[in-house]
PDB file of C-alpha atoms in Angstrom:
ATOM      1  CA  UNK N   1     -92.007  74.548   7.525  1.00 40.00           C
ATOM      2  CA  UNK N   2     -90.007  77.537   9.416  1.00 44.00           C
ATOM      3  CA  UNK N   3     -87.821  79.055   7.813  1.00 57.00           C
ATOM      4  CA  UNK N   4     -84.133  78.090   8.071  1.00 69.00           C
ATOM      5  CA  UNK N   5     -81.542  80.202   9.450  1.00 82.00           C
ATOM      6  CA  UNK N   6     -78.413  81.290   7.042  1.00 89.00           C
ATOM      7  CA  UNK N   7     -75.937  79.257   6.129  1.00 90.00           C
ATOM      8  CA  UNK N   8     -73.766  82.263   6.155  1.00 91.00           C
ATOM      9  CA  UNK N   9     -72.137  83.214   9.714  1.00 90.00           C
ATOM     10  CA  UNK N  10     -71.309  86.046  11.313  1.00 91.00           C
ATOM     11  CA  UNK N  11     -67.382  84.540  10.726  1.00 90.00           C
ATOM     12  CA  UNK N  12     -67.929  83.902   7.227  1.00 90.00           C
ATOM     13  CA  UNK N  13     -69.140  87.979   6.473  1.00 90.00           C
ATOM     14  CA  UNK N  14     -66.656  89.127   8.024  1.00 91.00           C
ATOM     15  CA  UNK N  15     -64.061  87.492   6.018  1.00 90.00           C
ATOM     16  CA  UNK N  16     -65.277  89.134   2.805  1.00 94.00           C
ATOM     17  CA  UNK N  17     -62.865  92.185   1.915  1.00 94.00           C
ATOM     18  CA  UNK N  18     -60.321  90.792   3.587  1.00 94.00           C
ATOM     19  CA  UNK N  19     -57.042  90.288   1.336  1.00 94.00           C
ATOM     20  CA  UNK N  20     -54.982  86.966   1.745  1.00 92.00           C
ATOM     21  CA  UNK N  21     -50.983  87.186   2.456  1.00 92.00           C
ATOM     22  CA  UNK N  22     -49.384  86.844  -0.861  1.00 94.00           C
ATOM     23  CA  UNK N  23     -47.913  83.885  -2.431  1.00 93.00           C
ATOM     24  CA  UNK N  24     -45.853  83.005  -5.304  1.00 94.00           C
ATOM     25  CA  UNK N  25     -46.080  80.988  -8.603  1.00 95.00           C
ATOM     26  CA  UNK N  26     -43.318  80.312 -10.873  1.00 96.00           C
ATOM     27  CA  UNK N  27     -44.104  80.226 -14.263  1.00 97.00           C
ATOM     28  CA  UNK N  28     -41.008  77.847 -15.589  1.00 95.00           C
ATOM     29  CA  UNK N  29     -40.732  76.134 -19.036  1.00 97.00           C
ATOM     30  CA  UNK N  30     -41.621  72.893 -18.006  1.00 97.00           C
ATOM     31  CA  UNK N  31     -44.778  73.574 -16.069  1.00 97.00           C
ATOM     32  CA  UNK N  32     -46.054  75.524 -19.367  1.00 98.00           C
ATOM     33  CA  UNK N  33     -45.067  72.442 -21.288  1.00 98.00           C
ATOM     34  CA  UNK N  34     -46.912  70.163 -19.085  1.00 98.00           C
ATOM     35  CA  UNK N  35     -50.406  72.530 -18.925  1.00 98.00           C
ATOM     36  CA  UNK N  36     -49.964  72.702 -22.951  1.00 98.00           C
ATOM     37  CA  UNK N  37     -49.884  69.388 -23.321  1.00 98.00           C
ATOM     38  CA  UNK N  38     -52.254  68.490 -20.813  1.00 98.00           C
ATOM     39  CA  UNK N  39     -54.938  70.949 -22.882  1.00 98.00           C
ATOM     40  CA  UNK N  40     -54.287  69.794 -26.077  1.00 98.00           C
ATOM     41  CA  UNK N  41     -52.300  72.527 -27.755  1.00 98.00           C
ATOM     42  CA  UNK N  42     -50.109  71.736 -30.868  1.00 98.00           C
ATOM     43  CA  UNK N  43     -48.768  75.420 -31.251  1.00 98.00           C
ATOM     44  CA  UNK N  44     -44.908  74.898 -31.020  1.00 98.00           C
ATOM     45  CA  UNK N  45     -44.835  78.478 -29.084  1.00 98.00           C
ATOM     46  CA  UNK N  46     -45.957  76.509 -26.055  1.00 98.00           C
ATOM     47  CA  UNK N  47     -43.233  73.755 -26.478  1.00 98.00           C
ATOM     48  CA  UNK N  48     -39.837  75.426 -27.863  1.00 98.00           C
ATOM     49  CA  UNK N  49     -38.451  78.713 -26.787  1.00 98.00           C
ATOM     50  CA  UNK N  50     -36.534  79.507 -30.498  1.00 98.00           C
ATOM     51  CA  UNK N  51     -40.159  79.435 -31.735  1.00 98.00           C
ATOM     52  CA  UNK N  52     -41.752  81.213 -28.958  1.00 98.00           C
ATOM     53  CA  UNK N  53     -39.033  84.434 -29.613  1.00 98.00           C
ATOM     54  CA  UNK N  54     -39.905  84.194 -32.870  1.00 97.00           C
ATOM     55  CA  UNK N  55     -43.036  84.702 -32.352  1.00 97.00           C
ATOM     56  CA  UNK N  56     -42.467  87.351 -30.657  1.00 96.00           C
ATOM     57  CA  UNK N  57     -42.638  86.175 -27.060  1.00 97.00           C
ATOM     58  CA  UNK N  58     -39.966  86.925 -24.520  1.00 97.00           C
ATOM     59  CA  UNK N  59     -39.705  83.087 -23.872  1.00 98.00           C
ATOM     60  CA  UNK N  60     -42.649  80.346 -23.408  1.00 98.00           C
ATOM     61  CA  UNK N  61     -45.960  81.758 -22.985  1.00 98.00           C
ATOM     62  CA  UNK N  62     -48.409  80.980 -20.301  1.00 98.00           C
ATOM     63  CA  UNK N  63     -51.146  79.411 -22.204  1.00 98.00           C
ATOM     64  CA  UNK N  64     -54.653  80.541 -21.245  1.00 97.00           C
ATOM     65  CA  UNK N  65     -55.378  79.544 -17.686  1.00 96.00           C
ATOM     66  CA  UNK N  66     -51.828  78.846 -16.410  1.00 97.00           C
ATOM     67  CA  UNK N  67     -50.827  81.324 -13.853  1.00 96.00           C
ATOM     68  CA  UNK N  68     -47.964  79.561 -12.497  1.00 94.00           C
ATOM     69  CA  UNK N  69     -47.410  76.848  -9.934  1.00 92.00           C
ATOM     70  CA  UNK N  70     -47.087  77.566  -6.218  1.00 89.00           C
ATOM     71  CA  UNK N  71     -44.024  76.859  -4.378  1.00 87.00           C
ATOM     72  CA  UNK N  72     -45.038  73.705  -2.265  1.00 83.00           C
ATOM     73  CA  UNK N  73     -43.818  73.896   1.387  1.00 80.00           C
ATOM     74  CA  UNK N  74     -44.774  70.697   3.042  1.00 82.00           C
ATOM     75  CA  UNK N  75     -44.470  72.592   6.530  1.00 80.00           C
ATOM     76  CA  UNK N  76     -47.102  74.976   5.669  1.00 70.00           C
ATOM     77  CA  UNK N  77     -49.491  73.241   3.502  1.00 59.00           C
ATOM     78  CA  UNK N  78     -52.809  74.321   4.174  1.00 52.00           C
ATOM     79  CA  UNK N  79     -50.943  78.153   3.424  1.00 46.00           C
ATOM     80  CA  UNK N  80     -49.722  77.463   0.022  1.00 47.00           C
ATOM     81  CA  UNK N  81     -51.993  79.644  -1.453  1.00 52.00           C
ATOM     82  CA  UNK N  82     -52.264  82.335   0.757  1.00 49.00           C
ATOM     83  CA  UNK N  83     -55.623  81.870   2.300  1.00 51.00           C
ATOM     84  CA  UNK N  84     -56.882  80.621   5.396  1.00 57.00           C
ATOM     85  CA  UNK N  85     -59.200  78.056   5.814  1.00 64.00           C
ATOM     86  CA  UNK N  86     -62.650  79.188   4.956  1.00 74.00           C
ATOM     87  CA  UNK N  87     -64.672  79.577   8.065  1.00 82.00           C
ATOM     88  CA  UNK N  88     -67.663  76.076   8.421  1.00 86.00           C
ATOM     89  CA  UNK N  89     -71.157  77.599   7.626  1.00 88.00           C
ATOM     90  CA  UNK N  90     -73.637  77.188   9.974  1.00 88.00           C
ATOM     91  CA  UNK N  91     -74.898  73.732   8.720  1.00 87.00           C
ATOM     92  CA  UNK N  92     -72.316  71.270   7.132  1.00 85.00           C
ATOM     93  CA  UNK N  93     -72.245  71.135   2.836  1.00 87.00           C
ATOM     94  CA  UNK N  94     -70.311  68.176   2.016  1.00 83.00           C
ATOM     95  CA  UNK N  95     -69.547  68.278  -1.479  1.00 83.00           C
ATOM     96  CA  UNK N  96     -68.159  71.317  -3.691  1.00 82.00           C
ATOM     97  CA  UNK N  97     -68.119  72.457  -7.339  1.00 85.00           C
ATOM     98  CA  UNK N  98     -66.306  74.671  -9.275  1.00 88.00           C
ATOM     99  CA  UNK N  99     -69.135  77.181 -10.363  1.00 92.00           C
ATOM    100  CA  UNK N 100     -66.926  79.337 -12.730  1.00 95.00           C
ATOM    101  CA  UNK N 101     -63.795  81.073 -14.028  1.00 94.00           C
ATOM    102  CA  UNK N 102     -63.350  84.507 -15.751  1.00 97.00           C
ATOM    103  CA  UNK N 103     -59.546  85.792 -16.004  1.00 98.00           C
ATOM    104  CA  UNK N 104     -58.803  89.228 -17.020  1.00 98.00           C
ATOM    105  CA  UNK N 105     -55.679  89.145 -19.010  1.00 98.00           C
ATOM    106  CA  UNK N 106     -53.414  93.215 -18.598  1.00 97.00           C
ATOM    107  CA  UNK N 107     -50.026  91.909 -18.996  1.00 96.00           C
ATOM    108  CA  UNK N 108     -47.787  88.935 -20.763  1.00 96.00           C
ATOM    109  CA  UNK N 109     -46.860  86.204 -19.236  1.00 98.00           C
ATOM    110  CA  UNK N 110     -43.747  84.068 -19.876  1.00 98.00           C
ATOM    111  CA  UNK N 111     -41.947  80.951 -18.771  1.00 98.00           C
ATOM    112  CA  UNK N 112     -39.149  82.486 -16.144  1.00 97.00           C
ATOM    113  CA  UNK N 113     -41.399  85.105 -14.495  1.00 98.00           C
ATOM    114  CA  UNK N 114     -42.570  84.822 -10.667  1.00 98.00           C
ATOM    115  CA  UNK N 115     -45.883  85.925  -9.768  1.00 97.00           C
ATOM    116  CA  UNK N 116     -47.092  87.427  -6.648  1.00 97.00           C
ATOM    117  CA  UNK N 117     -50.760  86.857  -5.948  1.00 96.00           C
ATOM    118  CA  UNK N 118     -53.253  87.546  -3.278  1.00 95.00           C
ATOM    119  CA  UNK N 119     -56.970  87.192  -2.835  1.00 95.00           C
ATOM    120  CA  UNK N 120     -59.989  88.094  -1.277  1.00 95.00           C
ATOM    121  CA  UNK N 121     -63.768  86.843  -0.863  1.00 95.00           C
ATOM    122  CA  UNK N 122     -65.438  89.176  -2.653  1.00 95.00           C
ATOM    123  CA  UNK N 123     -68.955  87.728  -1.972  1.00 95.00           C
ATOM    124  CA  UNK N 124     -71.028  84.781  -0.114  1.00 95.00           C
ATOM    125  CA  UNK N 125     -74.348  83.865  -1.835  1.00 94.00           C
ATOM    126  CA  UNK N 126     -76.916  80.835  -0.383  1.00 92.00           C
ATOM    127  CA  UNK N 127     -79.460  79.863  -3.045  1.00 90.00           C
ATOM    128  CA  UNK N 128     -81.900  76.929  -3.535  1.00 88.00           C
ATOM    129  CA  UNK N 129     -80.507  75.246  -6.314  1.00 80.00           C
ATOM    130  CA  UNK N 130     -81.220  72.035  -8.157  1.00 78.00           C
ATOM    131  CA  UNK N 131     -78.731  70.660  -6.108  1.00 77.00           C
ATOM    132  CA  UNK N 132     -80.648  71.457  -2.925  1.00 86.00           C
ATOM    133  CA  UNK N 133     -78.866  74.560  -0.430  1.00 90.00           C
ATOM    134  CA  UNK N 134     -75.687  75.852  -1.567  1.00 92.00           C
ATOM    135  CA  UNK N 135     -73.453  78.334  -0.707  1.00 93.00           C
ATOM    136  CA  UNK N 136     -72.339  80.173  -3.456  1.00 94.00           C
ATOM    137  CA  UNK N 137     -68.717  82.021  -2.810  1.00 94.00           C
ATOM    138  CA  UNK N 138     -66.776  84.295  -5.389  1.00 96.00           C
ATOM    139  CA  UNK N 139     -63.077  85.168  -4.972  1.00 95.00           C
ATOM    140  CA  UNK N 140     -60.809  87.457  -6.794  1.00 97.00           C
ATOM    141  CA  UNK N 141     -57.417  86.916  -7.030  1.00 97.00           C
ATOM    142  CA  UNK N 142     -54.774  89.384  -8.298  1.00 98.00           C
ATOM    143  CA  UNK N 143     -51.589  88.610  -9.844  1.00 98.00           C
ATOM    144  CA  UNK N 144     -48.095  90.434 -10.145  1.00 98.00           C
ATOM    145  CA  UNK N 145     -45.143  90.276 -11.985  1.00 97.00           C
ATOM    146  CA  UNK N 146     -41.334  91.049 -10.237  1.00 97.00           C
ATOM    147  CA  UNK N 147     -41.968  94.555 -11.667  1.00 97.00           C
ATOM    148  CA  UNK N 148     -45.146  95.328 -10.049  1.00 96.00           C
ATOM    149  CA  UNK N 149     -47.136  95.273 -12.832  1.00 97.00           C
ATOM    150  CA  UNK N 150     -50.917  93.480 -12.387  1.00 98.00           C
ATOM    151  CA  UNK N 151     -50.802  90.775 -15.325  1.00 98.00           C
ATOM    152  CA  UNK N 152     -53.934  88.771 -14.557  1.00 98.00           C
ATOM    153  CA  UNK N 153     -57.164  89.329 -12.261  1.00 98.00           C
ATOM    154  CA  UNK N 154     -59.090  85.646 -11.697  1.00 97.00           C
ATOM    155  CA  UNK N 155     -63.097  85.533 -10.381  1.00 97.00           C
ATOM    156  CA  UNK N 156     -63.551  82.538  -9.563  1.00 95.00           C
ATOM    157  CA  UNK N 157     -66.621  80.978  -8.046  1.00 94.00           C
ATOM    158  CA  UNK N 158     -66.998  77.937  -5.650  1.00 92.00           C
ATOM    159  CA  UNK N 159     -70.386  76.303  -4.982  1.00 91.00           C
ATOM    160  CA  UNK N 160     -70.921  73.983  -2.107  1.00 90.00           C
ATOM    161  CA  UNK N 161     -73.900  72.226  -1.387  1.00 88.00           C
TER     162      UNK N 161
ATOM    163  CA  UNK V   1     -52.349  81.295 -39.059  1.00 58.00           C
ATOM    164  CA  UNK V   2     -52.674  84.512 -37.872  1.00 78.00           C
ATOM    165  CA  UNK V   3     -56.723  86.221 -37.753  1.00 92.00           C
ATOM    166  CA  UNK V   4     -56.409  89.729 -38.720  1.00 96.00           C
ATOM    167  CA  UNK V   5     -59.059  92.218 -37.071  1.00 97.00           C
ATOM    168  CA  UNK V   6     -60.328  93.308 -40.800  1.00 96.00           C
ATOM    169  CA  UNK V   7     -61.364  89.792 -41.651  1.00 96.00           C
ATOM    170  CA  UNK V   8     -63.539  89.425 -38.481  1.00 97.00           C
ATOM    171  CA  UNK V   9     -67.126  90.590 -38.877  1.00 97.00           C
ATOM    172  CA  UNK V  10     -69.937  90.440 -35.693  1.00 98.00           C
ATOM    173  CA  UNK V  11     -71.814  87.253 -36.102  1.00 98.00           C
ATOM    174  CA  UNK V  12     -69.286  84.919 -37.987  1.00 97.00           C
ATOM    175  CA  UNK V  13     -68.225  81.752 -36.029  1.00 98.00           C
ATOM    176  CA  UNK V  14     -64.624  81.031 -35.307  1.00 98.00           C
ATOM    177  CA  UNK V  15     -63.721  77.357 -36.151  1.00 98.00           C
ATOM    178  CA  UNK V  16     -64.696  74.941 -33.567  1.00 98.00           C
ATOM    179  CA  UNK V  17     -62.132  73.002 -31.565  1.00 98.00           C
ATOM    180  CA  UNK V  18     -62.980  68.781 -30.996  1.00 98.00           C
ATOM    181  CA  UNK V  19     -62.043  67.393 -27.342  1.00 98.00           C
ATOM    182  CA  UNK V  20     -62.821  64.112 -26.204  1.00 98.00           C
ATOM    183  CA  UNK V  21     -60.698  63.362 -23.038  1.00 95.00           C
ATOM    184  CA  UNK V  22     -59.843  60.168 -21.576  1.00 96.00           C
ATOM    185  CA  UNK V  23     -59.313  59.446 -18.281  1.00 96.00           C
ATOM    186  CA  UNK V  24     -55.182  59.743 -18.925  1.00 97.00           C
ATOM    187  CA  UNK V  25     -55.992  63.664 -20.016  1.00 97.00           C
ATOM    188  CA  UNK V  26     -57.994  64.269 -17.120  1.00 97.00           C
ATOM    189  CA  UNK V  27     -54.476  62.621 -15.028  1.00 97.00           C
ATOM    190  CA  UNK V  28     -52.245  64.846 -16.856  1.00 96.00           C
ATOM    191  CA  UNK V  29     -54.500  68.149 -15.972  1.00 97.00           C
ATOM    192  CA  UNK V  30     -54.401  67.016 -12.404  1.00 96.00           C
ATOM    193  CA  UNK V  31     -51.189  67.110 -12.145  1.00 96.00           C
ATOM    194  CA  UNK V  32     -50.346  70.522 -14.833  1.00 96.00           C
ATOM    195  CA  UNK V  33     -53.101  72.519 -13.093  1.00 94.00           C
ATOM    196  CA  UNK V  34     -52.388  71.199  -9.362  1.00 91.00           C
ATOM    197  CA  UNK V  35     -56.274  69.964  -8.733  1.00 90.00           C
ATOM    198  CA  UNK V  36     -55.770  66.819  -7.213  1.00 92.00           C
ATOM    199  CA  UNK V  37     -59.625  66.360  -6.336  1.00 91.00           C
ATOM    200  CA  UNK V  38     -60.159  62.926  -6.488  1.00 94.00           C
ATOM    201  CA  UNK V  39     -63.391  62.976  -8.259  1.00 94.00           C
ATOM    202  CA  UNK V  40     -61.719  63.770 -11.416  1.00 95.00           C
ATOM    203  CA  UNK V  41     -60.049  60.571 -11.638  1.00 96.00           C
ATOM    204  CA  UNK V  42     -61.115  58.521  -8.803  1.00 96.00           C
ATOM    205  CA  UNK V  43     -64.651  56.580  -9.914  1.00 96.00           C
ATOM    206  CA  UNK V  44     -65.358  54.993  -6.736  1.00 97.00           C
ATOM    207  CA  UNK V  45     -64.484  58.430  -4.949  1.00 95.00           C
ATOM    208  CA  UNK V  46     -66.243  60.063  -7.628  1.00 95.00           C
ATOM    209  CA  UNK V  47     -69.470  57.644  -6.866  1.00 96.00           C
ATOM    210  CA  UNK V  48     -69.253  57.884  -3.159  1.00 94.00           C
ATOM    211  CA  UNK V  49     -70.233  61.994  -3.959  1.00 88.00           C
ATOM    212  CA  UNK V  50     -73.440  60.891  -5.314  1.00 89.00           C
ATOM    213  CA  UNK V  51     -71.828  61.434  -9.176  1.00 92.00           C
ATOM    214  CA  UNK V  52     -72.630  58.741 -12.038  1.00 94.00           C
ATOM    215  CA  UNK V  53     -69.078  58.741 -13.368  1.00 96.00           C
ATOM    216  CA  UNK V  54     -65.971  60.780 -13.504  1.00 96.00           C
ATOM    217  CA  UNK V  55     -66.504  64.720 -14.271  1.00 96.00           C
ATOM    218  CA  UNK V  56     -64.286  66.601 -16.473  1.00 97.00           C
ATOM    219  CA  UNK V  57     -63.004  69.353 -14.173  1.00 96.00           C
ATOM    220  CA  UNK V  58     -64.123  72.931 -14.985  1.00 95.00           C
ATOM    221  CA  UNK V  59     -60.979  74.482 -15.370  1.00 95.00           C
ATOM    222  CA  UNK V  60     -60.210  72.418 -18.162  1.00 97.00           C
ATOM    223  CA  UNK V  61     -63.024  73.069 -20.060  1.00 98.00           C
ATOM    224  CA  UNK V  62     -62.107  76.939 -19.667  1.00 98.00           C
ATOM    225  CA  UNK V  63     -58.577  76.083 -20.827  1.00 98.00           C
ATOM    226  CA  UNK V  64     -59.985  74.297 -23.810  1.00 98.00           C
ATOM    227  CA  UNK V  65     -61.844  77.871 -24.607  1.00 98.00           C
ATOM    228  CA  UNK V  66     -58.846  79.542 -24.205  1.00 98.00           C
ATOM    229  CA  UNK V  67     -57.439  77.173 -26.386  1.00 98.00           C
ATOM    230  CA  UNK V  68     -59.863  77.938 -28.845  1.00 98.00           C
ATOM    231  CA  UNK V  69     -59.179  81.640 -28.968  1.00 98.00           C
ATOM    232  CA  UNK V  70     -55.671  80.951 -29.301  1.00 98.00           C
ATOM    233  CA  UNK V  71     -55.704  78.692 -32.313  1.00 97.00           C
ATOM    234  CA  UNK V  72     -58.068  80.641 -34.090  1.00 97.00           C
ATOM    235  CA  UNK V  73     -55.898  84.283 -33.508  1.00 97.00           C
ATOM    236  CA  UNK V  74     -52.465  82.860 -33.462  1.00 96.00           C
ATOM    237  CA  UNK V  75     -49.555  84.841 -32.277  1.00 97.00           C
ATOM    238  CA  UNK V  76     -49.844  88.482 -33.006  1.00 95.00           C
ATOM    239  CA  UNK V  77     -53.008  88.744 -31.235  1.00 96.00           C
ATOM    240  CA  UNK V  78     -53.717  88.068 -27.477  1.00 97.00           C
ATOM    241  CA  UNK V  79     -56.373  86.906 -25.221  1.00 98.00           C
ATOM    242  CA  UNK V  80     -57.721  89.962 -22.864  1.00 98.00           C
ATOM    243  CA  UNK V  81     -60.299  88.477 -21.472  1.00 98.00           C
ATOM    244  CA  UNK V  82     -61.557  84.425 -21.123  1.00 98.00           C
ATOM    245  CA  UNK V  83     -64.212  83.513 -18.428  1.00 98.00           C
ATOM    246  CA  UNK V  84     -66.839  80.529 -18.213  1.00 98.00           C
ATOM    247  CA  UNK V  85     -69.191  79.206 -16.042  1.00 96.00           C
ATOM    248  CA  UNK V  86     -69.800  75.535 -15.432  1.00 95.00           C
ATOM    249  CA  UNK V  87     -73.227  74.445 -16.132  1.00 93.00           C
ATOM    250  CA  UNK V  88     -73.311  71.165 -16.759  1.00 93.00           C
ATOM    251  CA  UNK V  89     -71.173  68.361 -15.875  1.00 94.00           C
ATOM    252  CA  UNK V  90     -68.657  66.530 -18.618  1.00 97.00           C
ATOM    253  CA  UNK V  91     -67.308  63.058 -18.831  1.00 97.00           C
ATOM    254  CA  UNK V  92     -64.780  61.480 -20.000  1.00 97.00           C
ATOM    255  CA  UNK V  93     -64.828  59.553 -23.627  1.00 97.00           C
ATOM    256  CA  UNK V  94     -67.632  61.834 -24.710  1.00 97.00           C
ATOM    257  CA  UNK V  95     -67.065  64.988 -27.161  1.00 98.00           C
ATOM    258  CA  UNK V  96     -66.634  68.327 -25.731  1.00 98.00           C
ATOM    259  CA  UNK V  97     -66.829  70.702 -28.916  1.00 98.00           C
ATOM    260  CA  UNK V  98     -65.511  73.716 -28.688  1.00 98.00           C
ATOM    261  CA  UNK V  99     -67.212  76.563 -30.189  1.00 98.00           C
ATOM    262  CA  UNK V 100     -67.142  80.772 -30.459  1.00 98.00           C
ATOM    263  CA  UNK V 101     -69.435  83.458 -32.254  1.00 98.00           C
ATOM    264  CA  UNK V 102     -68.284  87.012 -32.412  1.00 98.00           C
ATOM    265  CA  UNK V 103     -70.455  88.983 -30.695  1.00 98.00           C
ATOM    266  CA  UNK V 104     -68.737  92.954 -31.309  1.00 98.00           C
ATOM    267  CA  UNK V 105     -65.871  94.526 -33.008  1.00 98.00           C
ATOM    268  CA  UNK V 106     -64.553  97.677 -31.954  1.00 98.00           C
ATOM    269  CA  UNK V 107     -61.497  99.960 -31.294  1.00 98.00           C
ATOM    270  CA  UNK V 108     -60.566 101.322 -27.646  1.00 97.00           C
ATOM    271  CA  UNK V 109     -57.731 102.492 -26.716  1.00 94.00           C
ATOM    272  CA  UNK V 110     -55.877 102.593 -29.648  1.00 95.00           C
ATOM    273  CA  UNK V 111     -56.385  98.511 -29.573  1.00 97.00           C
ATOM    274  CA  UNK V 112     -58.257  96.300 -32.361  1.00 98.00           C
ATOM    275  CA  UNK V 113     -61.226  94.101 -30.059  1.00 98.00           C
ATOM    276  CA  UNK V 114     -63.303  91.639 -30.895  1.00 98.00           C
ATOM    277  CA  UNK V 115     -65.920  90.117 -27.922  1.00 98.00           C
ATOM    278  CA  UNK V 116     -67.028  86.640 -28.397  1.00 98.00           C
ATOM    279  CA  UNK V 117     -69.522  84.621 -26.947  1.00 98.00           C
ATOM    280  CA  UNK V 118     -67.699  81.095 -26.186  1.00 98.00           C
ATOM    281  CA  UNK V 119     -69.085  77.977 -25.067  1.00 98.00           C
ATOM    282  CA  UNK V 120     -68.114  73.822 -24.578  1.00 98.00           C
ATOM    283  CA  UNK V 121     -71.277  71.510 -25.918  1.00 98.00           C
ATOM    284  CA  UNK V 122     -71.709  68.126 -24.723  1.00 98.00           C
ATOM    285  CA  UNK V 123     -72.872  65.620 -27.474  1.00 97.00           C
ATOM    286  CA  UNK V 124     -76.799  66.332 -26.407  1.00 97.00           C
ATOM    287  CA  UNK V 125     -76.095  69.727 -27.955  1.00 97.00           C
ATOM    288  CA  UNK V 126     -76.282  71.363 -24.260  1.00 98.00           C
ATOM    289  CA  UNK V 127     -73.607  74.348 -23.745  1.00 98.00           C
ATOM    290  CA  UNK V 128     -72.140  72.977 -20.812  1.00 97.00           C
ATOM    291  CA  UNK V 129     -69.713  75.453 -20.132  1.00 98.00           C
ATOM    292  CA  UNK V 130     -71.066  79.450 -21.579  1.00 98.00           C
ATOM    293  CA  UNK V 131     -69.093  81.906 -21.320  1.00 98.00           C
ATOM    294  CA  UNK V 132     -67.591  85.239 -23.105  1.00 98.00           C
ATOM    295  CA  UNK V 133     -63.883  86.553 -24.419  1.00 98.00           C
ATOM    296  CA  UNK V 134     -62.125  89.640 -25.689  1.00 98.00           C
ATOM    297  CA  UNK V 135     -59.459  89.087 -27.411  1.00 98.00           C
ATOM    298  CA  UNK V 136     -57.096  91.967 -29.066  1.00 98.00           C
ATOM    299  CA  UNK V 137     -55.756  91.533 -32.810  1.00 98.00           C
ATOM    300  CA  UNK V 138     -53.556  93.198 -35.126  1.00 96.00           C
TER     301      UNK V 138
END
C-alpha cells in the first residue's frame, strides 16, 4: 500500500508559533464554588471567604484546574477563547479526545481576579495509534493577572482521530 | 491538616482519594468547567462516536489529582505543578481512586519541594490517568 500523504497541511504548520488575541476569565466566588463542588472538595476554603482569609488566602482560591470562566459574547462565539478555528487537515478526523493536561502553577489565584490569557500551537504530531491515524496537537496557554504577573502556564494536548 | 515538608520522605504514599461519579457529577463539571461536549453526558451521542457508554471527561480526572494534592497538603502549602495524561477512558458509577507516591524531596530556591508521581486507577487496577506534581510546603 503507498504511502499516505500528511495529515498535516501546509495551513496547519504555519499556524504553530503563532500567539492567539487575548481573552479574559473572571475568577468570581461563585464559579469557584461551583468547580469545588463539582470536584468533590469539602475544604471550607473553597466555599466561605472568612475561612479562606483565614487561611491565609486573599479571598476564595481557584482550586486546581480552575482558571476562570470566559466572558461569553454570543456575537462572537467561535472567538471566546481567543483562537481561531483550527485549520481541516488534509483528510477529515471526526472524533476528538482530550490527550492531556499539565498546568504550571507561578502565582495565586483568587475569587475577584481577571485573567488575561493567550495561546499558541506549540506542536502538530500524526501517529498510528490504536485508534487508527490521529493528529496529535499540543497548545500552551499563558495566563495573567491585572498586574502583569504570569500565574499559570497550561499544555494541553488534543488528539483527533 | 496541614503536611509539613519534614514529615514527607521519597517513596511514602500520600492517602488516596475515592471518586465514583454519577452521571449528575459529570452534569455539574459540564457546566463548572464550560465543556459542554455531549459525549460526557449524552449516551446516545456518546454511542453514535463509536463509545460503549458515557466517558468521564479528562479534565476532571486531573482536577480530582489536584484535589488529591490539596487535601493531603492543606493550606500552607501550594500546588506548583499538576499535569496528567489521559490513557484510558472512565465511566460513570465505577471507582476512580485517586492515588500519589513521592517521588523527590528537595530545596530550590529557598522553597521546601516535594515531586510526586500521581495517577487515577480504574477498578481493573489500570492507571488511567498518570501523571506527575510538585507541590511546595512549609
Amino acid at each position: 500500500m503507498a504511502e499516505q500523504d500528511s495529515l498535516i497541511t501546509e495551513e496547519m504548520q504555519a499556524t504553530i508559533g503563532v500567539e492567539s488575541e487575548p481573552w479574559t476569565l473572571e475568577i468570581d466566588k461563585t464559579s469557584v464554588r461551583m468547580f469545588a463542588r463539582s470536584v468533590g472538595y469539602t475544604d471550607p476554603v473553597f466555599y466561605d471567604e472568612e475561612e479562606a482569609k483565614r487561611a491565609g488566602y486573599r479571598n476564595l482560591p481557584a482550586p486546581a484546574g480552575y482558571l476562570g470562566t470566559p466572558i461569553f459574547n454570543p456575537n462572537r462565539a467561535s472567538e471566546a477563547r481567543g483562537s481561531r478555528p483550527n485549520p481541516e487537515p488534509s483528510r477529515p478526523l471526526k472524533r476528538m479526545l482530550n490527550g492531556g493536561t499539565d498546568v504550571e502553577y507561578t502565582g495565586q489565584i483568587c475569587a475577584g481576579d481577571i485573567l488575561t490569557a493567550t495561546n499558541h500551537v506549540s506542536a502538530i504530531e500524526e501517529r498510528q495509534g490504536r485508534l487508527g491515524e490521529m493528529l496529535i496537537t499540543t497548545s500552551k496557554t499563558v495566563y495573567k493577572n491585572e498586574t502583569g504577573e504570569t500565574v499559570a502556564i497550561v499544555t494541553g494536548t488534543g488528539i483527533r482521530y | 491538616m496541614s503536611t509539613t515538608w519534614d514529615a514527607v520522605s521519597e517513596g511514602m504514599e500520600i492517602p488516596t482519594l475515592a471518586k465514583n461519579c454519577n452521571t449528575q457529577q459529570l452534569v455539574h463539571w459540564a457546566a463548572a468547567s464550560g465543556d459542554f461536549y455531549q459525549i460526557h453526558y449524552d449516551h446516545n451521542f456518546a454511542k453514535a462516536t463509536g463509545l460503549e457508554n458515557i466517558i468521564v471527561h479528562g479534565a476532571l480526572k486531573h482536577a480530582f489529582l489536584g484535589q488529591l494534592l490539596h487535601d493531603w497538603i492543606g493550606n500552607e502549602g501550594s500546588i506548583k505543578k499538576v499535569g496528567c495524561s489521559y490513557r484510558g477512558m472512565d465511566f460513570p458509577d465505577q471507582d476512580i481512586q485517586c492515588k500519589g507516591i513521592v517521588t523527590r524531596k528537595y530545596e530550590e530556591n529557598g522553597e521546601k519541594l516535594v515531586d510526586l508521581e500521581i495517577w487515577t486507577e480504574n477498578p481493573q487496577g489500570q492507571r488511567t490517568s498518570p501523571g506527575v506534581a510538585t507541590v511546595q510546603l512549609p
